[in-house]
Coordinates of C-alpha atoms and ligand atoms in Angstrom, one line a residue:
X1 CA 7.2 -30.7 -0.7
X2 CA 9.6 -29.5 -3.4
X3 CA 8.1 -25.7 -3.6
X4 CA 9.3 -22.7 -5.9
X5 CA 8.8 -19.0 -4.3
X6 CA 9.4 -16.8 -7.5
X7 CA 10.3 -13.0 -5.9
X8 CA 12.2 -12.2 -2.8
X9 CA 9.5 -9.4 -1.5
X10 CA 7.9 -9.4 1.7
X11 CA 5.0 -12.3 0.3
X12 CA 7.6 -14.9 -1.3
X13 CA 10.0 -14.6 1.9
X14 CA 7.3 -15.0 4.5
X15 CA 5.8 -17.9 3.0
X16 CA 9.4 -19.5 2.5
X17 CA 9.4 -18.8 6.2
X18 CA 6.4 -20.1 7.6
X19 CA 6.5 -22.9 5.8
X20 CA 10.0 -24.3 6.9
X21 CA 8.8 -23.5 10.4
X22 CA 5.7 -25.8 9.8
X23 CA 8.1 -28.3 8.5
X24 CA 12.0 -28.0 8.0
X25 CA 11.8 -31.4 5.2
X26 CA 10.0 -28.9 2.7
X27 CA 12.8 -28.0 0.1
X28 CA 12.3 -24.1 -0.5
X29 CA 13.9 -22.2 -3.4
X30 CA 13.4 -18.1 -3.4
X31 CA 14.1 -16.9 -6.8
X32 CA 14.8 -13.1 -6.9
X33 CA 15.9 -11.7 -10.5
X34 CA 17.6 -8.3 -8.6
X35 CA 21.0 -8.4 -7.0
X36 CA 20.5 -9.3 -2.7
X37 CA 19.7 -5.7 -0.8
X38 CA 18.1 -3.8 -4.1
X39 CA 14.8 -2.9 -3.7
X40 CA 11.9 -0.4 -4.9
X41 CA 10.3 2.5 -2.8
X42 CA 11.5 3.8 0.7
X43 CA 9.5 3.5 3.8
X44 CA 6.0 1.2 4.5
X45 CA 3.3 2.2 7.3
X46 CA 1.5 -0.9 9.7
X47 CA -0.3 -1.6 12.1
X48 CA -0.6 -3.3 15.4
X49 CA -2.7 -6.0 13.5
X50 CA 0.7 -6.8 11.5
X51 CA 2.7 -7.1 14.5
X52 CA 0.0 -9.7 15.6
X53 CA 0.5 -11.9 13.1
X54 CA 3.8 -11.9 12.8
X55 CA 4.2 -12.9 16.3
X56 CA 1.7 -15.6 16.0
X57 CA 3.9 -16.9 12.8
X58 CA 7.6 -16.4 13.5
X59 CA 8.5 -14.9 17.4
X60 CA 11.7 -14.4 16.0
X61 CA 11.6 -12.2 12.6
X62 CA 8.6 -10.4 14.4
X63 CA 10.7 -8.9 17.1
X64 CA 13.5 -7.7 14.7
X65 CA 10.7 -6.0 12.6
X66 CA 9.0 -4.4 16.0
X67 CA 12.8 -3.2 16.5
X68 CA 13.5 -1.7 13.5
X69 CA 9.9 -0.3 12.7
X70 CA 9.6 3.8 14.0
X71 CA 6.1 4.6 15.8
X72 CA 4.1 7.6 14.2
X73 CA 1.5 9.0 16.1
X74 CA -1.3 11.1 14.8
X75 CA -2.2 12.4 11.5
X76 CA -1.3 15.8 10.2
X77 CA -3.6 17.9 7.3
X78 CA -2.0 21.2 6.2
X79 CA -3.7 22.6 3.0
X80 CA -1.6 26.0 1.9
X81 CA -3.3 29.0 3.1
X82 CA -5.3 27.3 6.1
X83 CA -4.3 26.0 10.0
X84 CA -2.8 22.9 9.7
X85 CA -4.7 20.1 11.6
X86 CA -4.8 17.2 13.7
X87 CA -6.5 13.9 13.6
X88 CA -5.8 10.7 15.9
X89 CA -4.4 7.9 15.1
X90 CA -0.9 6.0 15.2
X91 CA 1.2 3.4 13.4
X92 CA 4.8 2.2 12.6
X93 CA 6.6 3.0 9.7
X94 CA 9.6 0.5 8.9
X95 CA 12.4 1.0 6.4
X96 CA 11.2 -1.9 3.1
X97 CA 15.3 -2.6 2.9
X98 CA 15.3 -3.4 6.2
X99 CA 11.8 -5.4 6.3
X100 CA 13.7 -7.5 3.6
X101 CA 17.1 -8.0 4.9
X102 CA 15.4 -9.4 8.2
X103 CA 13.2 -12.0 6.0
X104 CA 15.9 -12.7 4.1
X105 CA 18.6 -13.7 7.5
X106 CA 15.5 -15.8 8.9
X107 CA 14.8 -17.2 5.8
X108 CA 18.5 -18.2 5.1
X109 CA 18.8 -19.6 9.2
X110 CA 15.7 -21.6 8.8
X111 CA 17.1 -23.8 5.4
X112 CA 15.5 -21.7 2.7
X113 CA 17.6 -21.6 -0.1
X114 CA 18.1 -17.9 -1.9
X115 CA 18.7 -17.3 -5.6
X116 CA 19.6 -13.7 -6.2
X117 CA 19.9 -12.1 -10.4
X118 CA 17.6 -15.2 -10.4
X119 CA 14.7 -14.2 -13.1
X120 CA 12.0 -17.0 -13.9
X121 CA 10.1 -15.7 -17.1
X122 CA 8.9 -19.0 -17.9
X123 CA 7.1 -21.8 -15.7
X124 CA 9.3 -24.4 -17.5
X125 CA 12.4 -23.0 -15.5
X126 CA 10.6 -24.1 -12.1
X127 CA 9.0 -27.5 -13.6
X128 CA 10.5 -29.7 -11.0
X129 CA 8.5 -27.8 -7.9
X130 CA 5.6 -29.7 -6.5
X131 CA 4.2 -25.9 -5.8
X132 CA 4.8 -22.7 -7.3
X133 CA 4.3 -19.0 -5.7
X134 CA 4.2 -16.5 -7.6
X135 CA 5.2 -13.9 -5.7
X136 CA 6.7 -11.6 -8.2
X137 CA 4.9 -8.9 -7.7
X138 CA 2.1 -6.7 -9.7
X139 CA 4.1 -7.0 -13.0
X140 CA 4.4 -10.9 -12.4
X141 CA 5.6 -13.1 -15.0
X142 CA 4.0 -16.0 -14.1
X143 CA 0.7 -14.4 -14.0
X144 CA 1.3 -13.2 -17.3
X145 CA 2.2 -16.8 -18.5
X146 CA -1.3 -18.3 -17.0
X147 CA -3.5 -14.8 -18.1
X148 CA -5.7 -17.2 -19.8
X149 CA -6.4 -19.1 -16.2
X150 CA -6.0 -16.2 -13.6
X151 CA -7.8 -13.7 -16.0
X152 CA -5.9 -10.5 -14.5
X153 CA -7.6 -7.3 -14.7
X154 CA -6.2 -3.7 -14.5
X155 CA -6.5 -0.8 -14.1
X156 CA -4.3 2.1 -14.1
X157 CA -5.3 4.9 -11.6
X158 CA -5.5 8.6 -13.0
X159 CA -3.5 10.2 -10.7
X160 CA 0.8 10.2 -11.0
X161 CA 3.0 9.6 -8.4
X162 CA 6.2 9.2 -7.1
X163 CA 7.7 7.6 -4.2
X164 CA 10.1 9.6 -2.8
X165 CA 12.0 10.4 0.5
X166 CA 13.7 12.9 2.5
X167 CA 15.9 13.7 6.1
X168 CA 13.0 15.7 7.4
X169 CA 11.1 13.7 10.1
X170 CA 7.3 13.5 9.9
X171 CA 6.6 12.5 13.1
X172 CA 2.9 12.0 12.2
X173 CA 1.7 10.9 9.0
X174 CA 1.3 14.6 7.1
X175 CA -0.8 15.4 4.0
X176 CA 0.3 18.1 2.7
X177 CA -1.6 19.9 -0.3
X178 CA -0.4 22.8 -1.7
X179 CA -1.7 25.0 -5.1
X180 CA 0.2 25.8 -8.2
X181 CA -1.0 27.5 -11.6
X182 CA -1.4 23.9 -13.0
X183 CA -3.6 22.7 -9.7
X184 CA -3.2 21.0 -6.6
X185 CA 0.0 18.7 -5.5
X186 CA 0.4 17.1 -2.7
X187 CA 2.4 14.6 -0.6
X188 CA 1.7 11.7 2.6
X189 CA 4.6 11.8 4.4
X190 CA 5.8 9.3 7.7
X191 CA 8.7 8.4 9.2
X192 CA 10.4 5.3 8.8
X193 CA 13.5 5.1 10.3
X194 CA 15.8 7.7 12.6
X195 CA 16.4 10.7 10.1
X196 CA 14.5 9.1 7.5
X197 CA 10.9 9.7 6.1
X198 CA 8.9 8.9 3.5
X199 CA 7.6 11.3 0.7
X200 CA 5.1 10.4 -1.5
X201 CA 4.6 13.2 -3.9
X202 CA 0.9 13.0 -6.1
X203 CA -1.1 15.4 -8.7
X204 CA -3.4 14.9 -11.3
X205 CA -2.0 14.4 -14.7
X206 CA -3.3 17.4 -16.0
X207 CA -1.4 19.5 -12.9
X208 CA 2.0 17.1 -14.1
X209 CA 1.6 17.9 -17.6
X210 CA 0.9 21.8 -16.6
X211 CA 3.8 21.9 -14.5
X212 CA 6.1 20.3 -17.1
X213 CA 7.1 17.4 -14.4
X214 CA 8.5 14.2 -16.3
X215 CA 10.0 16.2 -18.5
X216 CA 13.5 17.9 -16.8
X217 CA 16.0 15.6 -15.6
X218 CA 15.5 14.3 -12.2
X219 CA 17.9 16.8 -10.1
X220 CA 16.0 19.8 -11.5
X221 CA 12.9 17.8 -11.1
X222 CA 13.7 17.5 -7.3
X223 CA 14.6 20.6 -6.8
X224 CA 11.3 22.2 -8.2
X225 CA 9.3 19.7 -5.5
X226 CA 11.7 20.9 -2.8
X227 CA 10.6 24.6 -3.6
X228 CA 7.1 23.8 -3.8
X229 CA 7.3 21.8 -0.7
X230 CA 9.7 24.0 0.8
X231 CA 7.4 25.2 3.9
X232 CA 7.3 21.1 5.0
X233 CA 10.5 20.1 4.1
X234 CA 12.3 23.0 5.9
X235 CA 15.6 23.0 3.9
X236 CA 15.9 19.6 3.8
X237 CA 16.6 17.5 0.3
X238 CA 13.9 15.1 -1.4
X239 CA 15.5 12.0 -2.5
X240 CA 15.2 9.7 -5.4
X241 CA 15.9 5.5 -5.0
X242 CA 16.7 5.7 -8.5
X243 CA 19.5 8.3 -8.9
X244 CA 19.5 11.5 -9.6
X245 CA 21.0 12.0 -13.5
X246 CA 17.8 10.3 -15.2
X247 CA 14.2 11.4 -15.4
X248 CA 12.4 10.6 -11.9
X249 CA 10.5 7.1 -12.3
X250 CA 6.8 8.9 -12.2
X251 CA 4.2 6.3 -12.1
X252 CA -0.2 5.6 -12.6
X253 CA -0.8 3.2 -9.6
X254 CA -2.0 0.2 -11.3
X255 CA -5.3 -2.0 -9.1
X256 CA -4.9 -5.4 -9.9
X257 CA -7.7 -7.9 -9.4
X258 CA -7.6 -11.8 -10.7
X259 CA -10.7 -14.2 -11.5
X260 CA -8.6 -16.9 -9.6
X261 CA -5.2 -17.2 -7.8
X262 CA -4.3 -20.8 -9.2
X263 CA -3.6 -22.3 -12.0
X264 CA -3.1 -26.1 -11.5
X265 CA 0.2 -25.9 -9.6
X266 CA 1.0 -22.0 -9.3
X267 CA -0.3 -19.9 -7.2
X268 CA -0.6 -16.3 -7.0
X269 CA 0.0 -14.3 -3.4
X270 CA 0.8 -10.7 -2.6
X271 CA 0.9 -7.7 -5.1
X272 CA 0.8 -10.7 -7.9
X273 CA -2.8 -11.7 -6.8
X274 CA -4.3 -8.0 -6.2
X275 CA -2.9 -4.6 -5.1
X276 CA -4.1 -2.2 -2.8
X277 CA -3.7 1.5 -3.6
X278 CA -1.1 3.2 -1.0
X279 CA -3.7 5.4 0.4
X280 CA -4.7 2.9 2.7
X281 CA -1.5 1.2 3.3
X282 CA -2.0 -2.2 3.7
X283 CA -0.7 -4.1 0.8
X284 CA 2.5 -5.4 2.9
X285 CA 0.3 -6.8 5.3
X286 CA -1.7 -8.3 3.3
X287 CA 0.9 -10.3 1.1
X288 CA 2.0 -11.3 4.4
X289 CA -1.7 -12.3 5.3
X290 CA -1.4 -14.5 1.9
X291 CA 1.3 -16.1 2.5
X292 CA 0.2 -17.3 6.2
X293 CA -3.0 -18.1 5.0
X294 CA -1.7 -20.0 2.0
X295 CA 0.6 -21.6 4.5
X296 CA -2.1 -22.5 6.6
X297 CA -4.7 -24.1 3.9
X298 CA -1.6 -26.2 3.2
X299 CA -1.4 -27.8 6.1
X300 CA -5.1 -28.8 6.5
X301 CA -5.1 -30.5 3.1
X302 CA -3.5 -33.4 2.3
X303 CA -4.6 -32.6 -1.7
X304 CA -2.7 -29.9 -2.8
X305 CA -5.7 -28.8 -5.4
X306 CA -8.3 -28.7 -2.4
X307 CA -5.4 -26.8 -0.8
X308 CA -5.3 -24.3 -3.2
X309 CA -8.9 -24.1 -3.9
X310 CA -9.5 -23.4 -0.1
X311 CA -6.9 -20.5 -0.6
X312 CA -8.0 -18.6 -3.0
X313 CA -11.6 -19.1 -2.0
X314 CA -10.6 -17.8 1.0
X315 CA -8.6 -14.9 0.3
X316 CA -10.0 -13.8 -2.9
X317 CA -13.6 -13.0 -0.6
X318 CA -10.9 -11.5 2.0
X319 CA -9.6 -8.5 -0.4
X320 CA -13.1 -8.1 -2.4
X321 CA -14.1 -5.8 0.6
X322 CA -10.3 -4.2 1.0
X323 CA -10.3 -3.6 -2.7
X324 CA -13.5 -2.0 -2.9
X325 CA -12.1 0.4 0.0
X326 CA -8.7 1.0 -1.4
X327 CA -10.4 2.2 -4.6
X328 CA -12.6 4.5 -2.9
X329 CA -9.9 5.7 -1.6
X330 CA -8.0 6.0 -4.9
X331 CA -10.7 8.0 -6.3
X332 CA -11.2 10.3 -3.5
X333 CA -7.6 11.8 -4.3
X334 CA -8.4 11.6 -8.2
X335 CA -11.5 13.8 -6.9
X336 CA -9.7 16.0 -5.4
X337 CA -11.3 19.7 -6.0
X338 CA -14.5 18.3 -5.0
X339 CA -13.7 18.3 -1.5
X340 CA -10.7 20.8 -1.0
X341 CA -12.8 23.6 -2.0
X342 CA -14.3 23.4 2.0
X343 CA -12.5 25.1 4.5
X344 CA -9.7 22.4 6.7
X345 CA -11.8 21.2 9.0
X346 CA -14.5 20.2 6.7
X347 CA -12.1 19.2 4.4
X348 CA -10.2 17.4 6.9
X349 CA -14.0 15.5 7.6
X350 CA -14.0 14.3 4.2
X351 CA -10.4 13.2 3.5
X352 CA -10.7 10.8 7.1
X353 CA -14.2 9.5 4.8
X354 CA -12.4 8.5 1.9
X355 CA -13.8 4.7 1.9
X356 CA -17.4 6.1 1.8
X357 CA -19.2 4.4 -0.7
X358 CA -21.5 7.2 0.2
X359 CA -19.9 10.1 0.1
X360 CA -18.9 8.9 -3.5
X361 CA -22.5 8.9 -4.2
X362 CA -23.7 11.9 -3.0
X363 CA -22.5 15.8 -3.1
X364 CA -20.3 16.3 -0.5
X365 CA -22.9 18.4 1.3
X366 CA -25.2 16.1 1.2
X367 CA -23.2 13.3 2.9
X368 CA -22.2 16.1 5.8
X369 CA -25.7 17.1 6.4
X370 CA -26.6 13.7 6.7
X371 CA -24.0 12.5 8.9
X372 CA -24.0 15.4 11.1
X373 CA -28.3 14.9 11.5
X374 CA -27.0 11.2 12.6
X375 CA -24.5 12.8 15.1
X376 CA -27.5 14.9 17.0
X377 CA -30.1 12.8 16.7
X378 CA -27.9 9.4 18.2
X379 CA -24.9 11.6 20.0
X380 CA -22.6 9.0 18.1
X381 CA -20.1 11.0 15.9
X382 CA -21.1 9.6 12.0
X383 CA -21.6 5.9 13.1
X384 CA -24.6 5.0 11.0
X385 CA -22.9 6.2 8.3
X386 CA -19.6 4.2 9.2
X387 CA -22.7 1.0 9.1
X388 CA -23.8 2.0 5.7
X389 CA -20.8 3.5 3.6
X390 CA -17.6 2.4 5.9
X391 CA -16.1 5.9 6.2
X392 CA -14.8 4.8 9.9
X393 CA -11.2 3.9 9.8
X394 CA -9.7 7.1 8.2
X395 CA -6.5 5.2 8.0
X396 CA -6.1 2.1 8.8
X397 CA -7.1 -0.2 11.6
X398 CA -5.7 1.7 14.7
X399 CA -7.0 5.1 13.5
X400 CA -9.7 6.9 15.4
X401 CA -11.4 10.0 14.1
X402 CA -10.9 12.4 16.9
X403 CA -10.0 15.5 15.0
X404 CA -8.8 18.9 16.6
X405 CA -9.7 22.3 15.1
X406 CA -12.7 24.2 14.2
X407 CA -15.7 23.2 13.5
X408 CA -16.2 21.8 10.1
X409 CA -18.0 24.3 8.2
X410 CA -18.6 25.3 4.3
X411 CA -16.6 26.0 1.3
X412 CA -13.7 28.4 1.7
X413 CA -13.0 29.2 -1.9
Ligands
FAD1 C1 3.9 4.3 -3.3 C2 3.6 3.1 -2.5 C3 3.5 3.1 -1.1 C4 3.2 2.0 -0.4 N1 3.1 2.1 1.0 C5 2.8 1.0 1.7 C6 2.6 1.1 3.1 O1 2.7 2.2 3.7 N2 2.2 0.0 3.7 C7 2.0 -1.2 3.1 O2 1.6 -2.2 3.8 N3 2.2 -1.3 1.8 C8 2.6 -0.3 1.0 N4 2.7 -0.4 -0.3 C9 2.5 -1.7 -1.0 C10 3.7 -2.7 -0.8 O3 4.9 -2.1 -1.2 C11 3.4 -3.9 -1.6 O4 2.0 -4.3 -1.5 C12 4.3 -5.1 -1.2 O5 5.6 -4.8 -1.4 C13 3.9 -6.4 -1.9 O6 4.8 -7.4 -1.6 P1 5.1 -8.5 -2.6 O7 6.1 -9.4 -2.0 O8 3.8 -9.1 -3.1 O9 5.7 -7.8 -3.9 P2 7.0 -7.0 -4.1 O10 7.4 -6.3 -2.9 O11 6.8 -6.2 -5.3 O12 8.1 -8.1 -4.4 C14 8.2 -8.8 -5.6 C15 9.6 -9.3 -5.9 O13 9.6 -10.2 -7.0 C16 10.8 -9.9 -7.7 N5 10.5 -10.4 -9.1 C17 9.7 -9.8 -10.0 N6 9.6 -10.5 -11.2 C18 10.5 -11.5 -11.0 C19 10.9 -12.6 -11.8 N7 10.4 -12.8 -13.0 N8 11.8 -13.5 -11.3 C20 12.3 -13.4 -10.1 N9 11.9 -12.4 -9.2 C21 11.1 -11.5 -9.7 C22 10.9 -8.4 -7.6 O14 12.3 -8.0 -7.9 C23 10.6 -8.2 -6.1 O15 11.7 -8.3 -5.3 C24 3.0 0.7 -1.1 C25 3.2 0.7 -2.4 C26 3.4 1.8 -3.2 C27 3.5 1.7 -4.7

């Protein structure tokens, strides 16, 4: 099969993979419009789930990743003014430069062929491919060329962020909240590599308008996070991916769903199909679950169409239930002052039930009351609840919910 991956990011590079494992006689083309080793954002967060799959794939490219990923352990929640806490839990964090650079050499020894400053805007540019992936990402291209087919919808979150990072190790992945005269800011921070962490910095627009943020160039822009942040970052420097003599690249998360993921020949995988917001962490794993499952339906079918059906039936029913979460999620931040008003370990409680379609529902009193009445009267520590509103995994698959500290308790402010 003559197949066109459009986007050198983890999706379009794992499927070029898989593939030519399943069958070196595929001819595979990666397009990539940036220059080889330029990439967005610093540091990604997995799981033990990823690592499965990636085994079960490729052996080979999963043991580089498992060696250059970084475990975390625990999770960290220090609002200003209050005893910082603990809550279980445990990950990896990996380097995304590095992530790529590994696809990339597997993808290379396997036969893929690699076309950097390669940019396909139009689907004639790829018309000789049996199959096209579009793997370009939320802003795709193709998508935008088939809108009338995948019917995209989306939806840009409230909330600004920016994906930063710094030399201070976070050991365990840290919130960090802290007040200013404009309202609350705050960060998730994880290592990623030795000497090398992630620092994702978030507020709500009206605390970034208050604060006059987007508006200085970037240097004094990083230096006014530093001093807000200065108790976590401990003298060491934020950094920007972008340089430092522009304005730093402040961004609305955008959630992306789509009616379908094909359109006659092209089909949709990764952040092009749907995106997950980073508050759950899981969009790199699952354009890598795309791209295996895509890879799987194809060999199953001998008609493409009734492979591609079968793929987006079967992913599309996948993500309804991890985009419902990841939203939940989203808004939980955007809803910020409704829960840090409680004292940490209540608050602490609250942020671990961010995918609570109940807690959404219901004051945040309410939903304690009741899950604490479920905790004495069954000895199980919110279960029911984790049955009826999923508030169980706090973050991510290998989390647990064992928290250290006080009691939770009531509002401290
Ligand atoms: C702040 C933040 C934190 C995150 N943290 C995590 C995390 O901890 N864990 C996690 O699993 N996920 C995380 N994610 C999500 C993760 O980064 C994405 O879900 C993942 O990169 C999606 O992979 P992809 O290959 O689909 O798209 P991308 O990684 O976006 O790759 C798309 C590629 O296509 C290329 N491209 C675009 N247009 C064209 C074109 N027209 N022609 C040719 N090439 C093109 C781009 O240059 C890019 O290289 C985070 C995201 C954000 C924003």
């Amino acid at each position: 099969m003559r197949i066109s991956c459009v986007g050198a990011g983890p999706a379009g590079l794992y499927f070029a993979i898989v593939m030519k494992r399943r069958d070196p006689n595929h001819e595979i083309v990666v397009h990539e419009r940036n220059p080889a080793g330029t990439t967005h954002g610093w540091g990604v967060v997995f799981w033990d789930d990823l690592l499965a799959t990636l085994r079960a794939n490729d052996p080979d490219s999963a043991q580089a990743i498992a060696d250059a990923a970084v475990p975390w352990s625990g999770q960290v929640v220090d609002v200003e003014g209050q005893p910082p806490l603990h809550a279980g839990g445990g990950g990896y964090g990996i380097c995304r430069r590095r992530l790529l650079q590994i696809l990339i050499e597997r993808a290379l020894a396997l036969g893929v062929e690699l076309r950097f400053e390669s940019e396909i805007s139009d689907l004639s540019q790829v018309a000789d491919a049996d199959l096209i992936v579009a793997a370009d990402g939320v802003a795709s291209q193709l998508r935008r060329h088939r809108a009338d087919r995948f019917r995209p919808q989306i939806e840009a979150g409230r909330n600004k962020y920016i994906w930063l990072a710094t030399t201070q190790r976070f050991p365990s992945f840290t919130f960090g909240f802290v007040p200013t005269r404009a309202g609350w800011v705050w960060f998730h921070a994880y290592s990623f590599k030795e000497g090398m962490s992630t620092f994702i910095v978030e507020c709500a627009p009206e605390t970034w308008n208050g604060l006059g943020l987007g508006t200085m160039p970037a240097d004094a822009e990083l230096r006014v996070l530093e001093s807000l942040f200065a108790k976590h970052l401990d003298g060491h420097a934020l950094i920007s991916r972008d340089g430092h003599d522009t304005r730093l690249p402040w961004l609305s998360f955008r959630m992306l769903a789509n009616r379908t993921w094909r359109a006659d020949n092209v089909v949709l995988i990764g952040d092009a199909a749907h995106t997950t917001h980073f508050t759950i962490g899981s969009g790199t794993r699952l354009a890598i679950d795309d791209a295996t499952a895509l890879a799987s339906v194809l060999g199953e079918h001998d008609s493409l169409p009734h492979a591609l059906d079968a793929y987006d039936h079967r992913r599309r029913r996948a993500l309804a239930r991890v985009q419902r979460d990841a939203r939940l999620s989203a808004e939980w931040f955007e809803n910020l002052p409704r829960y840090i008003r409680y004292n940490a370990p209540t608050f602490l409680t609250l942020l671990l039930a961010r995918r609570s379609r109940l807690l959404k529902r219901m004051p945040a009193r309410t939903y304690l009351y009741l899950r604490g009445h479920y905790t004495k009267l069954t000895g199980r520590g919110g279960s029911p609840l984790a049955r009826i509103g999923r508030p169980a995994h706090p973050f991510g698959p290998k989390a647990d919910c064992g928290i250290s500290g006080a009691e939770p308790g009531t509002p401290h402010r």
